[in-house]
Amino acid sequence: MSAWLPTAPCRPERCATRARPAAGPPRAALRLAAGLTAVLAGVALAPLAAPLGRAARHRLTRLWCRTVLRAFGVRVRVTGAPPPPGPLLVVANHVSWLDVPLVAAVLPGRMVAKREVRHWPLLGRLAALGGTHFLDRDRLRALPGAVRDLTGSLAAGHRVVVFPEGSTWCGRAHGAFRPAAFQAALDAGAAVQPVRITYRPAGPAAFVGDDPLAASLWRVAAAGRLTAEIRLLEPVPHGAHPDRRALARAARTAVAGPVPAADCPAAATDASDATETTAPETPRRAAPSPTALSPAVPAAVVLSASAPVPGPGAVPAQTAVASDSANRPCASVHQRDNSSRAAASSAATPS
């Protein structure tokens, strides 16, 4: 695994636990069948929605995503004031493949996915019809162009949805927000909408490490009372922070809230293990967890790009080149890799 790949300490054996009480196997199987049927129905009907206007597509997207979530037995709770119309960079913490339909059920927009998703059966077609930004994460030199694409979408009035942690965390702790995607908001003059995603109970929804998608689907379907809360936090207006790093830190602080990292079972265990070690160990790298396919087409993005030359009196935007440390997107919804388990010190995407 690349040394600059975002990672998380969360592990499925410690963080992705079953809910108590749980639904019985017959009910869980019914939910799973209903959820997958809802996903396939969306794939089949998506071409009919493509010619519609943006507002109509957004309404259909909200309806479809809520249907998918409900079919899987997930109750949705929305708190906070909806943002005003217009271009918006939506940034959220990343816990599960459920994050994508959850965000799209409230704030549908153009998501970001790795290039390979375009070639996935069924879902690749759906992602393309939804206006997904596909990104070649193996070519660092392509990142400035990817940020320019995001800037163009924002400048055209679209919402763009990003999970800037670059890897799924269990929800009890949060990773750092990679700053490069925030450059698109600065360049386009768009506000940033921080969104906090919380699942109760946390264990069934967590999709971390090398957790198989099938196991995660069954765990969600078998959860007795799974509630997904999406909290719309105060938007960060354009110009409130001078550069992408400061903007990323402010958004991360808002999203993370008062949640100590020690609440993560894997992080706590790793820390305990470290204190019992008499000699320093080489940290284990995390298996970037996928938010693989799901009701909507997912993806976490970590980008770095160049900024335009500022006008007189403007605050200079940060400029990035291909060699910038724009941490490569790790396996998240659309980005799954099989790797070794996580280190406690590691940090931690249709219209």
mmCIF file of C-alpha atoms in Angstrom, residues 4-10 91-95 162-182 244-257 259 261 285 300-303 325-330 332 343-348:
data_model
loop_
_atom_site.group_PDB
_atom_site.id
_atom_site.type_symbol
_atom_site.label_atom_id
_atom_site.label_comp_id
_atom_site.label_asym_id
_atom_site.label_seq_id
_atom_site.Cartn_x
_atom_site.Cartn_y
_atom_site.Cartn_z
ATOM 1 C CA TRP A 4 0.441 8.412 1.529
ATOM 2 C CA LEU A 5 -2.842 6.507 1.351
ATOM 3 C CA PRO A 6 -5.348 7.695 3.992
ATOM 4 C CA THR A 7 -6.002 5.064 6.602
ATOM 5 C CA ALA A 8 -8.149 4.465 9.669
ATOM 6 C CA PRO A 9 -7.570 2.369 12.786
ATOM 7 C CA CYS A 10 -11.072 0.868 12.691
ATOM 8 C CA VAL A 91 -18.484 17.399 3.049
ATOM 9 C CA ALA A 92 -19.315 14.604 5.483
ATOM 10 C CA ASN A 93 -17.638 12.056 7.689
ATOM 11 C CA HIS A 94 -17.489 8.586 6.184
ATOM 12 C CA VAL A 95 -18.809 5.549 8.058
ATOM 13 C CA VAL A 162 -17.194 14.632 -0.996
ATOM 14 C CA PHE A 163 -16.132 12.386 1.882
ATOM 15 C CA PRO A 164 -12.765 14.037 2.613
ATOM 16 C CA GLU A 165 -11.547 11.575 5.241
ATOM 17 C CA GLY A 166 -10.653 9.342 2.309
ATOM 18 C CA SER A 167 -11.428 6.198 4.300
ATOM 19 C CA THR A 168 -14.347 4.908 6.329
ATOM 20 C CA TRP A 169 -14.183 5.253 10.105
ATOM 21 C CA CYS A 170 -16.520 3.514 12.515
ATOM 22 C CA GLY A 171 -18.260 6.768 13.566
ATOM 23 C CA ARG A 172 -16.968 6.727 17.123
ATOM 24 C CA ALA A 173 -13.862 8.591 15.964
ATOM 25 C CA HIS A 174 -13.037 10.698 12.914
ATOM 26 C CA GLY A 175 -10.127 11.126 10.540
ATOM 27 C CA ALA A 176 -8.494 14.275 9.250
ATOM 28 C CA PHE A 177 -10.142 16.004 6.287
ATOM 29 C CA ARG A 178 -7.823 15.984 3.297
ATOM 30 C CA PRO A 179 -7.708 19.569 2.087
ATOM 31 C CA ALA A 180 -7.388 19.411 -1.682
ATOM 32 C CA ALA A 181 -11.082 19.011 -2.553
ATOM 33 C CA PHE A 182 -11.733 22.244 -0.671
ATOM 34 C CA ARG A 244 -7.905 25.050 1.640
ATOM 35 C CA ARG A 245 -6.100 23.677 4.670
ATOM 36 C CA ALA A 246 -7.717 26.122 7.062
ATOM 37 C CA LEU A 247 -11.082 25.461 5.398
ATOM 38 C CA ALA A 248 -10.626 21.705 5.748
ATOM 39 C CA ARG A 249 -9.703 22.029 9.407
ATOM 40 C CA ALA A 250 -12.761 24.193 10.130
ATOM 41 C CA ALA A 251 -15.091 21.748 8.377
ATOM 42 C CA ARG A 252 -13.534 18.784 10.153
ATOM 43 C CA THR A 253 -13.874 20.463 13.542
ATOM 44 C CA ALA A 254 -17.569 21.126 12.876
ATOM 45 C CA VAL A 255 -18.258 17.577 11.689
ATOM 46 C CA ALA A 256 -16.260 15.763 14.348
ATOM 47 C CA GLY A 257 -17.804 17.627 17.279
ATOM 48 C CA VAL A 259 -16.173 12.932 20.011
ATOM 49 C CA ALA A 261 -10.858 9.249 19.416
ATOM 50 C CA ARG A 285 -1.121 0.357 7.876
ATOM 51 C CA ALA A 300 -14.653 9.137 -1.198
ATOM 52 C CA VAL A 301 -12.311 11.616 -2.837
ATOM 53 C CA VAL A 302 -9.031 13.111 -1.856
ATOM 54 C CA LEU A 303 -7.723 15.675 -4.285
ATOM 55 C CA SER A 325 0.898 15.632 -0.901
ATOM 56 C CA ALA A 326 -2.705 15.199 -1.917
ATOM 57 C CA ASN A 327 -3.254 11.971 -0.097
ATOM 58 C CA ARG A 328 -4.448 9.360 -2.494
ATOM 59 C CA PRO A 329 -8.080 8.313 -2.087
ATOM 60 C CA CYS A 330 -8.328 5.195 -0.080
ATOM 61 C CA SER A 332 -14.154 3.987 0.470
ATOM 62 C CA ALA A 343 -2.565 1.515 12.767
ATOM 63 C CA ALA A 344 -3.718 3.584 15.673
ATOM 64 C CA SER A 345 -1.664 6.511 14.457
ATOM 65 C CA SER A 346 -3.177 6.668 10.984
ATOM 66 C CA ALA A 347 -5.483 9.425 9.831
ATOM 67 C CA ALA A 348 -8.027 9.265 8.298
#
